[in-house]
Tab-separated table of C-alpha atoms and ligand atoms in Angstrom:
chain	number	residue	atom	x	y	z
A	73	MET	CA	-15.930	2.932	-19.538
A	74	THR	CA	-15.654	3.742	-15.728
A	75	VAL	CA	-18.206	3.851	-13.025
A	76	LYS	CA	-18.080	6.853	-10.794
A	77	VAL	CA	-19.162	5.996	-6.741
A	78	ASP	CA	-19.145	8.405	-3.600
A	79	HIS	CA	-16.227	7.387	-1.641
A	80	LYS	CA	-18.599	6.907	1.287
A	81	GLU	CA	-20.711	4.639	-0.410
A	82	ILE	CA	-17.797	2.372	-1.840
A	83	TRP	CA	-16.379	2.522	1.593
A	84	GLN	CA	-19.635	1.168	3.190
A	85	PHE	CA	-19.749	-1.503	0.631
A	86	VAL	CA	-16.184	-2.920	1.304
A	87	ALA	CA	-16.751	-2.511	4.919
A	88	ASP	CA	-20.021	-4.653	4.526
A	89	LEU	CA	-18.515	-7.041	2.125
A	90	PHE	CA	-15.571	-7.955	4.357
A	91	GLN	CA	-17.916	-8.430	7.245
A	92	ALA	CA	-20.352	-10.724	5.029
A	93	ALA	CA	-17.120	-12.656	3.994
A	94	GLY	CA	-16.301	-13.539	7.771
A	95	THR	CA	-14.235	-10.563	9.339
A	96	THR	CA	-15.263	-8.685	12.422
A	97	ARG	CA	-16.994	-5.235	11.870
A	98	GLU	CA	-13.901	-3.445	13.157
A	99	ASN	CA	-11.400	-5.275	11.157
A	100	ALA	CA	-13.671	-4.899	7.854
A	101	GLN	CA	-13.731	-1.089	8.457
A	102	MET	CA	-9.904	-1.377	8.649
A	103	VAL	CA	-9.995	-3.191	5.152
A	104	ALA	CA	-12.186	-0.469	3.531
A	105	ASP	CA	-9.926	2.408	5.317
A	106	VAL	CA	-6.986	1.353	3.396
A	107	LEU	CA	-8.425	0.125	0.119
A	108	ILE	CA	-10.381	3.404	-0.327
A	109	ARG	CA	-7.664	5.445	0.760
A	110	ALA	CA	-5.648	3.859	-2.313
A	111	ASP	CA	-8.706	4.766	-4.590
A	112	LEU	CA	-8.927	8.209	-3.310
A	113	ARG	CA	-5.519	8.775	-4.243
A	114	GLY	CA	-5.750	7.375	-7.591
A	115	ILE	CA	-3.545	4.498	-6.857
A	116	LYS	CA	-6.170	2.103	-8.439
A	117	SER	CA	-3.708	-1.059	-8.429
A	118	HIS	CA	-4.079	-0.982	-4.471
A	119	GLY	CA	-7.440	-0.207	-4.141
A	120	VAL	CA	-10.756	-2.054	-4.819
A	121	SER	CA	-9.334	-4.030	-7.657
A	122	ARG	CA	-7.830	-6.130	-5.106
A	123	ILE	CA	-10.987	-7.419	-3.522
A	124	PRO	CA	-11.409	-10.304	-5.547
A	125	ILE	CA	-8.349	-12.136	-4.606
A	126	TYR	CA	-8.428	-11.200	-1.362
A	127	ILE	CA	-12.072	-12.795	-0.905
A	128	LYS	CA	-11.277	-15.681	-3.092
A	129	ARG	CA	-8.209	-16.223	-0.623
A	130	MET	CA	-10.346	-16.073	2.417
A	131	GLU	CA	-13.183	-18.263	0.638
A	132	MET	CA	-10.193	-20.956	0.536
A	133	GLY	CA	-8.726	-20.606	3.926
A	134	LEU	CA	-5.608	-19.023	2.655
A	135	VAL	CA	-6.151	-15.837	4.671
A	136	ASN	CA	-7.761	-16.127	8.199
A	137	SER	CA	-10.735	-13.823	8.344
A	138	ARG	CA	-10.554	-14.334	12.257
A	139	ALA	CA	-6.754	-13.836	12.815
A	140	GLU	CA	-5.440	-12.183	16.162
A	141	ILE	CA	-2.407	-10.711	15.767
A	142	ARG	CA	0.268	-12.343	18.678
A	143	ILE	CA	3.316	-10.877	20.116
A	144	LEU	CA	6.208	-13.324	19.828
A	145	HIS	CA	8.838	-10.894	21.297
A	146	GLU	CA	8.856	-7.419	22.930
A	147	THR	CA	10.593	-4.578	24.726
A	148	PRO	CA	9.388	-1.170	25.511
A	149	VAL	CA	10.758	-0.028	21.877
A	150	SER	CA	9.733	-3.072	19.701
A	151	ALA	CA	8.000	-5.988	19.164
A	152	VAL	CA	7.842	-9.026	16.737
A	153	ILE	CA	4.301	-10.061	15.951
A	154	ASP	CA	2.575	-13.071	14.712
A	155	GLY	CA	0.043	-11.818	11.876
A	156	GLY	CA	-1.879	-15.242	12.162
A	157	TYR	CA	-2.437	-14.787	8.279
A	158	GLY	CA	-4.788	-12.301	8.593
A	159	LEU	CA	-5.632	-9.915	5.830
A	160	GLY	CA	-2.621	-7.140	5.643
A	161	GLN	CA	-4.645	-3.961	6.022
A	162	ILE	CA	-5.811	-5.401	9.535
A	163	THR	CA	-2.654	-6.818	10.864
A	164	ALA	CA	-0.549	-4.001	9.365
A	165	THR	CA	-2.754	-1.394	10.733
A	166	LYS	CA	-2.897	-3.239	14.353
A	167	ALA	CA	0.953	-3.479	14.141
A	168	MET	CA	1.443	0.200	13.401
A	169	LYS	CA	-0.995	1.314	16.038
A	170	LEU	CA	1.631	-0.666	18.243
A	171	ALA	CA	4.242	1.227	16.872
A	172	ILE	CA	2.909	4.268	17.739
A	173	GLU	CA	1.958	3.294	21.422
A	174	LYS	CA	5.499	2.609	22.081
A	175	ALA	CA	6.485	5.811	20.443
A	176	LYS	CA	4.557	7.289	22.657
A	177	THR	CA	5.894	6.063	25.910
A	178	CYS	CA	9.495	5.713	24.600
A	179	GLY	CA	9.962	8.162	21.991
A	180	VAL	CA	10.464	5.445	19.313
A	181	GLY	CA	8.288	2.549	18.291
A	182	MET	CA	9.377	-0.310	15.701
A	183	VAL	CA	7.284	-3.439	15.231
A	184	CYS	CA	8.131	-6.102	12.682
A	185	MET	CA	5.563	-8.971	11.788
A	186	ASN	CA	5.626	-12.093	9.839
A	187	LYS	CA	2.589	-14.254	8.660
A	188	SER	CA	0.953	-11.130	7.223
A	189	HIS	CA	-0.544	-10.527	4.029
A	190	HIS	CA	-0.610	-8.290	1.099
A	191	TYR	CA	-0.943	-5.049	2.992
A	192	GLY	CA	-2.057	-2.446	0.150
A	193	ILE	CA	-0.168	1.242	0.223
A	194	ALA	CA	2.470	1.432	2.520
A	195	ALA	CA	1.598	4.981	2.652
A	196	PHE	CA	-1.566	4.343	5.104
A	197	TYR	CA	0.501	3.120	7.546
A	198	SER	CA	3.402	5.523	7.809
A	199	GLN	CA	0.845	8.392	7.671
A	200	MET	CA	-0.681	6.969	10.942
A	201	ALA	CA	2.243	7.963	12.633
A	202	ALA	CA	2.388	11.579	10.886
A	203	GLU	CA	-1.132	12.126	12.077
A	204	GLU	CA	0.146	11.694	15.889
A	205	ASP	CA	3.108	14.218	15.151
A	206	MET	CA	5.790	11.487	14.523
A	207	ILE	CA	8.055	10.316	11.761
A	208	GLY	CA	6.436	6.852	10.335
A	209	PHE	CA	7.743	4.152	8.328
A	210	SER	CA	6.434	1.211	6.809
A	211	CYS	CA	7.618	-1.306	4.531
A	212	ALA	CA	6.599	-4.798	3.422
A	213	ASN	CA	8.227	-7.490	1.293
A	214	THR	CA	6.680	-9.289	-1.716
A	215	THR	CA	6.748	-12.300	-3.961
A	216	ALA	CA	9.574	-12.319	-5.938
A	217	LEU	CA	9.224	-10.496	-9.204
A	218	MET	CA	12.789	-9.016	-10.155
A	219	ALA	CA	15.751	-10.455	-11.087
A	220	ALA	CA	19.071	-9.532	-9.212
A	221	PRO	CA	21.712	-7.478	-11.297
A	222	GLY	CA	23.403	-10.398	-13.289
A	223	GLY	CA	20.854	-13.040	-12.488
A	224	ALA	CA	18.197	-14.544	-14.747
A	225	SER	CA	15.480	-15.843	-12.702
A	226	LYS	CA	13.461	-13.740	-10.055
A	227	ALA	CA	15.091	-13.319	-6.945
A	228	ILE	CA	13.708	-10.479	-4.925
A	229	GLY	CA	10.199	-8.590	-4.576
A	230	ASN	CA	9.583	-5.064	-5.166
A	231	SER	CA	9.268	-4.338	-1.719
A	232	PRO	CA	7.106	-0.924	-1.108
A	233	PHE	CA	8.247	1.472	1.691
A	234	SER	CA	6.947	5.095	2.803
A	235	PHE	CA	8.386	7.436	4.926
A	236	ALA	CA	5.897	10.042	6.250
A	237	PHE	CA	6.876	13.495	7.711
A	238	PRO	CA	4.102	16.120	9.310
A	239	ALA	CA	4.023	19.784	8.479
A	240	GLY	CA	2.614	22.697	10.094
A	241	GLU	CA	0.466	24.664	7.357
A	242	GLN	CA	1.720	22.643	4.451
A	243	MET	CA	0.564	19.082	3.730
A	244	PRO	CA	2.743	16.345	5.208
A	245	VAL	CA	5.329	14.875	2.978
A	246	ILE	CA	4.839	11.037	2.203
A	247	PHE	CA	7.046	9.408	0.403
A	248	ASP	CA	5.316	5.845	-0.968
A	249	ALA	CA	6.956	3.745	-3.453
A	250	ALA	CA	7.690	0.421	-4.453
A	251	CYS	CA	11.354	-0.693	-5.647
A	252	SER	CA	10.609	-1.649	-9.189
A	253	ALA	CA	10.403	0.832	-11.992
A	254	VAL	CA	6.429	0.549	-11.494
A	255	ALA	CA	4.275	-1.214	-9.157
A	256	GLN	CA	3.321	-4.617	-10.529
A	257	GLY	CA	-0.461	-3.917	-9.352
A	258	LYS	CA	0.040	-1.159	-12.477
A	259	ILE	CA	0.728	-3.950	-14.719
A	260	ILE	CA	-2.187	-5.945	-13.303
A	261	VAL	CA	-4.473	-3.060	-14.206
A	262	ALA	CA	-3.325	-2.446	-17.550
A	263	ASN	CA	-3.734	-6.324	-18.117
A	264	ILE	CA	-7.588	-5.993	-16.733
A	265	ASN	CA	-8.025	-2.893	-18.999
A	266	GLY	CA	-6.288	-4.163	-22.073
A	267	GLN	CA	-3.823	-1.389	-22.235
A	268	LYS	CA	-0.500	-1.371	-23.240
A	269	ILE	CA	2.523	-0.583	-20.904
A	270	PRO	CA	5.682	1.360	-21.383
A	271	ASP	CA	8.456	-0.829	-22.763
A	272	ASN	CA	10.947	0.287	-19.566
A	273	TRP	CA	8.833	-1.122	-16.977
A	274	ALA	CA	9.460	-4.838	-17.315
A	275	LEU	CA	11.035	-7.721	-19.337
A	276	ASP	CA	9.334	-10.983	-20.820
A	277	ARG	CA	10.243	-14.559	-20.068
A	278	GLU	CA	13.238	-14.324	-21.981
A	279	GLY	CA	14.478	-11.192	-20.730
A	280	ASN	CA	13.286	-8.641	-23.383
A	281	PRO	CA	11.664	-5.477	-23.143
A	282	THR	CA	7.739	-6.100	-23.605
A	283	THR	CA	4.812	-3.383	-23.850
A	284	ASP	CA	2.489	-6.594	-23.128
A	285	PRO	CA	1.092	-6.474	-19.909
A	286	ALA	CA	0.244	-10.189	-19.897
A	287	GLU	CA	4.040	-11.019	-21.261
A	288	ALA	CA	5.485	-8.846	-18.345
A	289	LEU	CA	3.411	-10.748	-15.854
A	290	LYS	CA	4.978	-13.698	-16.972
A	291	GLY	CA	8.686	-12.319	-16.875
A	292	PHE	CA	10.563	-9.745	-14.548
A	293	LEU	CA	9.633	-6.058	-13.201
A	294	LEU	CA	12.440	-3.902	-13.814
A	295	PRO	CA	14.193	-2.470	-10.646
A	296	MET	CA	13.940	1.441	-10.392
A	297	ALA	CA	17.041	3.254	-10.718
A	298	GLY	CA	19.061	0.143	-11.590
A	299	PRO	CA	21.337	-1.483	-9.336
A	300	LYS	CA	20.113	1.267	-6.371
A	301	GLY	CA	16.715	0.023	-6.504
A	302	TYR	CA	17.728	-3.443	-6.229
A	303	GLY	CA	19.674	-2.514	-3.265
A	304	ILE	CA	16.769	-0.462	-1.490
A	305	ALA	CA	14.516	-3.820	-2.000
A	306	VAL	CA	17.316	-5.989	-0.403
A	307	VAL	CA	17.328	-3.358	2.497
A	308	MET	CA	13.393	-3.493	2.891
A	309	GLU	CA	13.444	-7.203	2.521
A	310	ILE	CA	16.032	-7.503	5.249
A	311	LEU	CA	13.849	-5.374	7.568
A	312	ALA	CA	10.446	-6.789	6.663
A	313	GLY	CA	11.318	-10.247	6.106
A	314	VAL	CA	14.463	-11.426	7.760
A	315	LEU	CA	13.941	-9.393	10.719
A	316	SER	CA	10.249	-10.564	11.447
A	317	GLY	CA	11.167	-14.382	10.120
A	318	SER	CA	8.602	-14.144	7.521
A	319	ASP	CA	8.947	-16.055	4.245
A	320	THR	CA	11.775	-14.293	1.807
A	321	GLY	CA	12.550	-14.163	-1.942
A	322	VAL	CA	11.562	-17.035	-3.901
A	323	HIS	CA	10.095	-18.617	-0.847
A	324	LEU	CA	7.287	-15.925	-0.623
A	325	GLY	CA	4.339	-16.870	-2.424
A	326	SER	CA	2.477	-14.759	-4.668
A	327	ILE	CA	-1.341	-13.916	-3.795
A	328	TYR	CA	-2.218	-14.796	-7.359
A	329	ASN	CA	-0.332	-17.701	-8.270
A	330	ASP	CA	-0.104	-19.840	-4.916
A	331	LEU	CA	-3.362	-20.921	-4.234
A	332	GLU	CA	-2.366	-23.664	-2.060
A	333	ASN	CA	-0.624	-22.005	0.932
A	334	PRO	CA	-1.591	-18.984	3.071
A	335	GLN	CA	1.171	-15.526	2.189
A	336	ASP	CA	3.699	-15.472	4.751
A	337	CYS	CA	4.311	-11.952	4.089
A	338	GLY	CA	6.960	-9.631	6.581
A	339	ASN	CA	6.318	-6.079	7.503
A	340	PHE	CA	8.598	-3.343	9.323
A	341	PHE	CA	6.645	-0.069	10.751
A	342	MET	CA	8.453	2.554	12.972
A	343	ALA	CA	7.271	5.412	14.746
A	344	VAL	CA	9.523	8.404	16.067
A	345	ASP	CA	7.648	10.688	17.926
A	346	LEU	CA	8.848	14.396	17.027
A	347	LYS	CA	9.220	15.476	20.708
A	348	THR	CA	12.361	12.833	20.976
A	349	PHE	CA	14.063	15.672	18.813
A	350	GLY	CA	12.792	18.896	20.686
A	351	ASP	CA	9.748	21.002	19.651
A	352	PRO	CA	7.435	19.449	17.552
A	353	GLU	CA	6.185	22.757	16.499
A	354	ALA	CA	9.566	24.108	15.628
A	355	PHE	CA	10.056	20.927	13.114
A	356	LYS	CA	6.647	21.382	11.696
A	357	ASN	CA	7.675	25.575	10.793
A	358	ARG	CA	10.917	24.290	9.546
A	359	MET	CA	9.143	21.807	7.411
A	360	ASP	CA	6.690	24.347	5.863
A	361	GLY	CA	9.882	26.591	5.139
A	362	TYR	CA	11.550	23.766	3.309
A	363	ILE	CA	8.553	22.545	1.326
A	364	GLN	CA	7.932	26.325	0.315
A	365	ASP	CA	11.622	26.380	-0.565
A	366	MET	CA	11.229	23.241	-2.829
A	367	LYS	CA	7.818	24.430	-4.480
A	368	ASN	CA	9.293	28.053	-5.219
A	369	GLY	CA	12.402	26.405	-6.947
A	370	LYS	CA	13.048	27.129	-10.651
A	371	LYS	CA	10.849	25.403	-13.168
A	372	ALA	CA	11.212	23.908	-16.164
A	373	LYS	CA	9.776	25.144	-19.423
A	374	ASN	CA	5.970	24.047	-19.409
A	375	ILE	CA	5.946	23.076	-15.848
A	376	LYS	CA	3.471	24.837	-13.805
A	377	GLU	CA	4.396	23.520	-10.436
A	378	ILE	CA	7.052	21.269	-8.510
A	379	PHE	CA	5.256	18.770	-6.266
A	380	MET	CA	6.702	17.282	-2.981
A	381	PRO	CA	6.600	13.548	-2.379
A	382	GLY	CA	2.801	12.339	-1.743
A	383	GLU	CA	1.398	16.037	-2.979
A	384	ILE	CA	-0.001	14.612	-6.102
A	385	GLU	CA	-1.917	11.872	-4.089
A	386	LEU	CA	-2.878	13.723	-1.363
A	387	LYS	CA	-4.456	16.388	-3.939
A	388	LYS	CA	-6.231	13.567	-6.008
A	389	GLU	CA	-7.724	12.444	-2.566
A	390	ILE	CA	-9.168	16.078	-1.942
A	391	LYS	CA	-10.582	16.247	-5.226
A	392	ALA	CA	-11.838	12.718	-5.164
A	393	ARG	CA	-13.816	12.893	-1.601
A	394	LYS	CA	-15.965	15.702	-3.447
A	395	ASP	CA	-16.340	14.522	-7.065
A	396	GLY	CA	-15.985	10.797	-6.394
A	397	ILE	CA	-14.011	7.976	-7.499
A	398	GLU	CA	-13.746	6.844	-11.000
A	399	ILE	CA	-13.632	3.020	-11.329
A	400	GLU	CA	-12.814	1.101	-14.604
A	401	ASP	CA	-15.583	-1.139	-15.517
A	402	ASP	CA	-13.474	-4.026	-15.606
A	403	THR	CA	-12.536	-3.673	-12.166
A	404	PHE	CA	-16.325	-3.043	-11.259
A	405	ALA	CA	-17.913	-5.991	-12.609
A	406	PRO	CA	-16.602	-8.387	-10.212
A	407	LEU	CA	-17.736	-5.966	-7.165
A	408	VAL	CA	-21.172	-6.277	-8.570
A	409	GLU	CA	-20.861	-9.976	-8.491
A	410	LEU	CA	-19.509	-10.136	-4.840
A	411	ALA	CA	-22.109	-7.884	-3.989
A	412	LYS	CA	-24.671	-10.018	-5.440
A	413	LYS	CA	-23.194	-13.344	-3.910
A	414	TYR	CA	-23.032	-11.693	-0.449
A	415	LYS	CA	-26.137	-9.986	-0.513
A	416	VAL	CA	-24.646	-6.468	0.016
A	417	LYS	CA	-25.388	-3.141	-1.234
A	418	LEU	CA	-23.390	-1.393	-3.637
A	419	ASN	CA	-24.793	2.214	-4.923
A	420	TYR	CA	-23.305	3.483	-7.906
A	421	LYS	CA	-24.258	5.974	-11.201
B	733	LIG	N1	1.487	-4.112	-0.753
B	733	LIG	C1	2.457	-4.091	-1.834
B	733	LIG	O1	2.836	-5.323	-1.863
B	733	LIG	C2	3.103	-3.311	-2.762
B	733	LIG	C3	3.828	-3.861	-3.846
B	733	LIG	C4	4.144	-2.634	-4.497
B	733	LIG	C5	3.469	-1.333	-4.608
B	733	LIG	N2	2.839	-0.790	-3.654
B	733	LIG	C6	2.330	0.338	-3.409
B	733	LIG	O2	1.736	0.690	-4.744
B	733	LIG	C7	1.894	2.172	-4.978
B	733	LIG	C8	2.452	2.553	-6.113
B	733	LIG	O3	3.674	2.495	-6.001
B	733	LIG	P1	4.631	2.988	-7.150
B	733	LIG	O4	5.997	2.513	-6.703
B	733	LIG	O5	4.057	2.909	-8.468
B	733	LIG	O6	4.778	4.736	-6.705
B	733	LIG	P2	4.786	5.918	-7.750
B	733	LIG	O7	5.643	5.520	-8.481
B	733	LIG	O8	3.363	6.139	-8.491
B	733	LIG	O9	5.298	7.155	-6.721
B	733	LIG	C9	6.390	7.049	-5.942
B	733	LIG	C10	6.442	8.194	-5.234
B	733	LIG	O10	6.750	9.518	-5.898
B	733	LIG	C11	5.927	10.254	-5.922
B	733	LIG	N3	5.986	11.024	-7.240
B	733	LIG	C12	5.407	10.522	-8.140
B	733	LIG	N4	5.557	11.630	-9.395
B	733	LIG	C13	5.818	12.983	-8.591
B	733	LIG	C14	6.334	14.051	-9.227
B	733	LIG	N5	6.059	14.471	-10.507
B	733	LIG	N6	6.834	14.985	-8.150
B	733	LIG	C15	7.022	14.442	-6.792
B	733	LIG	N7	7.056	13.235	-6.435
B	733	LIG	C16	6.319	12.495	-7.607
B	733	LIG	C17	4.730	9.995	-5.519
B	733	LIG	O11	4.257	11.110	-4.771
B	733	LIG	C18	5.334	8.976	-4.685
B	733	LIG	O12	5.396	9.541	-3.295
B	733	LIG	C19	2.478	2.680	-3.423
B	733	LIG	O13	1.462	3.106	-2.442
B	733	LIG	C20	2.922	1.202	-2.757
B	733	LIG	O14	2.923	1.290	-1.367
B	733	LIG	C21	2.340	-1.814	-2.753
């Protein structure tokens, strides 16, 4: 069963809740922006389903609800930031804003950050740059979930990353993926909702394929595209983690399983002003032509439409803005509890 919520009302609830739980109004709104964008796009694994663990970690003092980002090292084009163990949606929004500011002056801006926290969907931040006529990139490292090829223990996270490219008449192209066959959040949601998972998503503790999300959560995720996905995960972790000086690999704690220590997660953000390469309008016109060529390609039998990266999610967002967001009962129930606990309003049908 699901509950249907209006996106503006659930956004209001999330902003009110995080403010009531201790963040400033402005920061609480940033959290709501990122989480609701995920749910609007159908990425339920990274939307409001994460609220209970974020609030729990704030209550336990493992997330600093009043953290301010601090610049540790800076050049005109780059910065290394200490996120102060703040919520990732806040620290990452601020870090990407800084990358965009630098790109406005220098053509390119690159910012990496340590002491951040789980930041949600990578596309939110890359798209911030695309909205300024820039190419955007964002990535994060995550707690180790996958074994290296030939390894028999969790060694590396599934590092989400996103590139966003503006277009003219067409929708922007926004590739956003984790390096595992699927994001662990999808397995968490399947577990919450009592659903089975396909047998090529994860292995159990013994290294056997499993369709049971609970067993998968005790085992290892499989990388996308075998060793190539593993290689991309390593690259993303070097950018987000090694470069920023955050925890990496087995040293990076899980927001669910490590309830003793704050998470020292790393991020990397880049914004490239289209003007660095000439006329932005000319680029966007060429993007339109390119997208049309791709979409007009010959389709396989029974296929109605070819999609660009990010297009399915952007179309879901347009629909959900009109029709509302469906949230599973098991995801919604803890939100009702939090609404009561923090005395904030939560309207739903
Ligand atoms: N913060 C974290 O620690 C963390 C960790 C993992 C994942 N995530 C987030 O979880 C989300 C889901 O990740 P995922 O790896 O499951 O993504 P996914 O597999 O659902 O999608 C990956 C990409 O493929 C594109 N795509 C999918 N089907 C397509 C089709 N038929 N045609 C064209 N393009 C298509 C999507 O638009 C997207 O850009 C992402 O937003 C990611 O950033 C975050």
